[in-house]
Amino acid sequence: AQSVTQLDSHVSVSEGTPVLLRCNYSSSYSPSLFWYVQHPNKGLQLLLKYTSAATLVKGINGFEAEFKKSETSFHLTKPSAHMSDAAEYFCVVSDLSEGNKLVFGAGTILRVKS
Amino acid sequence: DAGVTQSPTHLIKTRGQQVTLRCSPKSGHDTVSWYQQALGQGPQFIFQYYEEEERQRGNFPDRFSGHQFPNYSSELNVNALLLGDSALYLCASSSAVLRNTGELFFGEGSRLTVL
């Protein structure tokens, strides 16, 4: 069975400082991994995805994530936080042979202080 | 271009009642998935529909059922509501091309409260 563990339920950063949201995955085969973002009263939006191509994946709004098989990690980073980045972020794993059945982590709420 | 639309946005039911939630997929999409997001948790997969048939199902009881119509819109029905069914119900759509890519387009959800 696949699963993801988001290591922090809440992260607080100051505007202009780096963001690091941590995610570890468990999968018996080469996984497909994603980060989705959920702004208040908005639908979930795909931020970026890894599907066994380049291990460093760039997404929207300056976010990127690095797939590290040896550490079973897929951490999300951004060099400089913006107030508009405040949202809940979900790390997601999927066996794409089963269609689009996604397995979500519990989420990390990112707070950006001015 | 309308995205994924869901109705109603909020509703309150009592235990034992039945509820129907509705979803219209993004234009050009033919596949609809439903997810349940309990408070403080990540979304959990309920089931997926395309070509008017349930194609995959998550670990949810038979009280949860669905339907897809010829225009690709979908309904989620929950019978014999329990307090634990209180959650945000999310609909997500994709196209045949996107079906196996993990790229889903989500609606804003229907928030169900069971009293």
XYZ file of C-alpha atoms in Angstrom:
229
model
C 0.000 0.000 0.000
C 1.138 3.503 -0.744
C 1.208 6.292 1.797
C 2.725 9.687 2.443
C 3.682 11.307 5.741
C 3.862 15.060 6.012
C 6.224 15.713 8.857
C 4.836 19.090 9.951
C 1.189 19.949 10.425
C 1.970 23.689 10.621
C 4.894 25.730 9.288
C 5.346 29.442 9.924
C 7.824 31.605 7.986
C 8.420 35.307 7.505
C 7.785 36.875 4.137
C 10.925 36.736 2.004
C 12.452 33.741 3.828
C 12.748 30.181 2.436
C 9.962 27.648 2.681
C 10.503 23.936 3.381
C 7.561 21.540 3.648
C 8.618 17.969 4.327
C 7.120 14.784 2.919
C 8.170 11.143 3.135
C 6.529 8.472 1.032
C 6.091 4.743 1.207
C 5.623 2.729 -1.953
C 6.567 -0.752 -3.064
C 7.439 0.446 -6.550
C 8.495 3.613 -8.312
C 5.865 6.125 -7.291
C 4.360 9.157 -8.916
C 4.401 12.049 -6.459
C 2.609 15.362 -6.395
C 2.108 18.464 -4.345
C -1.328 20.061 -4.321
C -2.216 23.398 -2.697
C -5.545 24.381 -1.151
C -6.218 28.077 -0.561
C -9.145 28.984 1.714
C -12.466 28.562 -0.072
C -10.720 27.482 -3.255
C -10.379 24.113 -4.958
C -7.233 22.044 -4.697
C -4.685 22.993 -7.352
C -1.795 20.947 -8.710
C 1.510 22.600 -7.798
C 3.942 20.118 -9.334
C 4.431 16.430 -10.096
C 7.215 13.853 -10.311
C 6.805 10.884 -12.627
C 10.293 9.310 -12.882
C 11.844 11.926 -15.144
C 14.105 14.616 -13.618
C 14.416 14.289 -9.844
C 14.219 18.057 -9.358
C 10.756 19.192 -10.342
C 9.734 22.797 -10.857
C 6.170 23.890 -10.301
C 4.057 26.978 -10.367
C 4.665 30.135 -8.327
C 8.379 29.417 -7.806
C 7.936 26.146 -5.906
C 10.088 23.098 -6.551
C 10.538 19.643 -5.075
C 13.315 17.072 -5.155
C 12.681 13.340 -5.329
C 15.230 11.443 -3.207
C 14.745 7.703 -3.502
C 17.433 6.869 -0.909
C 15.606 8.986 1.661
C 12.075 8.247 0.362
C 11.447 11.969 0.488
C 9.779 14.559 -1.714
C 10.201 17.870 0.110
C 8.676 21.080 -1.255
C 10.762 24.257 -1.239
C 10.592 27.890 -2.295
C 13.468 30.352 -1.971
C 11.381 33.312 -0.822
C 7.905 33.165 0.712
C 5.172 35.536 -0.334
C 2.055 36.399 1.626
C -0.049 34.773 -1.099
C 1.662 31.415 -0.387
C -0.312 31.043 2.843
C -2.416 27.921 2.277
C -2.584 24.217 3.048
C -0.237 21.980 1.096
C -0.760 18.279 0.440
C 1.827 15.730 -0.569
C 0.246 13.048 -2.743
C 1.303 9.633 -4.056
C -0.358 7.694 -6.817
C -0.141 4.428 -8.686
C -1.024 5.798 -12.069
C -1.772 2.299 -13.358
C -4.901 2.596 -11.207
C -6.038 5.714 -12.971
C -6.121 8.909 -10.987
C -6.597 7.378 -7.522
C -4.578 9.748 -5.365
C -3.445 9.095 -1.801
C -3.117 12.363 0.146
C -1.056 13.195 3.178
C -2.657 14.939 6.144
C -1.556 18.364 4.937
C 0.746 21.140 6.127
C -0.677 24.581 6.854
C 1.775 27.270 5.798
C 1.562 30.607 7.572
C 3.487 33.587 6.174
C 4.180 36.451 8.560
C 4.723 40.005 7.348
C -14.230 28.323 -19.307
C -16.038 27.086 -16.225
C -14.045 24.903 -13.935
C -15.456 22.113 -11.802
C -18.697 23.187 -10.170
C -20.323 21.544 -7.186
C -23.669 21.979 -5.477
C -24.795 22.630 -2.877
C -21.873 24.402 -1.222
C -23.150 23.761 2.293
C -25.845 21.556 3.732
C -26.983 20.214 7.070
C -28.621 16.816 7.556
C -29.565 14.668 10.506
C -28.459 11.127 11.242
C -30.212 8.504 9.154
C -31.092 10.871 6.330
C -29.880 10.625 2.760
C -27.971 13.229 0.766
C -27.191 13.832 -2.898
C -24.285 15.993 -4.004
C -23.785 17.130 -7.571
C -20.784 17.877 -9.750
C -20.254 19.262 -13.228
C -16.780 18.573 -14.603
C -14.556 21.076 -16.317
C -15.421 21.590 -19.963
C -13.843 18.867 -22.083
C -13.419 16.439 -19.182
C -15.186 13.072 -19.094
C -13.895 11.537 -15.861
C -15.129 12.413 -12.384
C -13.666 11.359 -9.051
C -15.067 11.992 -5.581
C -13.046 12.540 -2.436
C -14.016 12.975 1.225
C -12.017 15.432 3.308
C -12.703 15.227 7.033
C -11.684 18.159 9.205
C -7.920 18.305 9.661
C -7.246 15.448 7.251
C -6.272 15.017 3.644
C -8.837 14.016 1.044
C -9.671 10.305 0.749
C -10.653 8.695 -2.546
C -14.251 7.474 -2.697
C -14.705 6.419 -6.335
C -14.131 7.368 -9.959
C -16.547 7.370 -12.886
C -16.093 7.491 -16.615
C -18.234 6.238 -19.470
C -21.089 6.253 -16.949
C -19.609 3.417 -14.912
C -17.832 3.209 -11.576
C -14.250 2.301 -12.478
C -12.457 2.376 -9.152
C -13.560 2.489 -5.565
C -11.817 3.387 -2.352
C -12.435 1.929 1.085
C -15.950 3.292 1.617
C -19.099 1.346 2.522
C -21.956 0.677 0.153
C -23.871 3.564 1.716
C -21.796 5.680 -0.640
C -22.957 5.387 -4.218
C -22.674 7.439 -7.342
C -23.817 8.003 -10.831
C -22.494 9.602 -13.978
C -24.802 11.030 -16.604
C -24.333 11.144 -20.397
C -23.238 14.809 -20.130
C -20.426 13.626 -17.783
C -21.893 15.289 -14.702
C -22.016 13.170 -11.587
C -23.850 12.650 -8.326
C -22.653 11.289 -5.015
C -25.322 9.738 -2.801
C -24.863 8.857 0.840
C -27.573 6.864 2.635
C -28.206 6.382 6.352
C -25.989 9.304 7.308
C -23.714 8.987 10.312
C -22.117 11.755 12.337
C -18.774 10.634 10.918
C -19.935 11.468 7.398
C -19.567 15.157 8.219
C -16.861 16.369 5.837
C -16.008 18.398 2.777
C -16.841 16.364 -0.318
C -14.647 17.186 -3.273
C -15.300 16.457 -6.898
C -12.391 16.292 -9.315
C -12.412 15.953 -13.062
C -9.946 14.920 -15.716
C -9.947 14.059 -19.372
C -9.134 10.784 -21.078
C -5.684 12.189 -21.867
C -5.112 13.135 -18.226
C -6.739 10.038 -16.771
C -3.462 8.357 -15.779
C -1.360 11.444 -15.043
C -2.519 12.349 -11.547
C -3.579 15.764 -12.795
C -6.998 16.466 -11.391
C -9.031 19.638 -11.404
C -10.933 20.057 -8.164
C -14.110 21.901 -7.313
C -14.478 23.928 -4.133
C -16.437 21.186 -2.467
C -19.739 20.593 -0.706
C -19.544 20.870 3.055
C -21.864 18.366 4.726
C -22.708 18.607 8.401
C -24.566 15.707 9.991
C -26.287 16.443 13.304
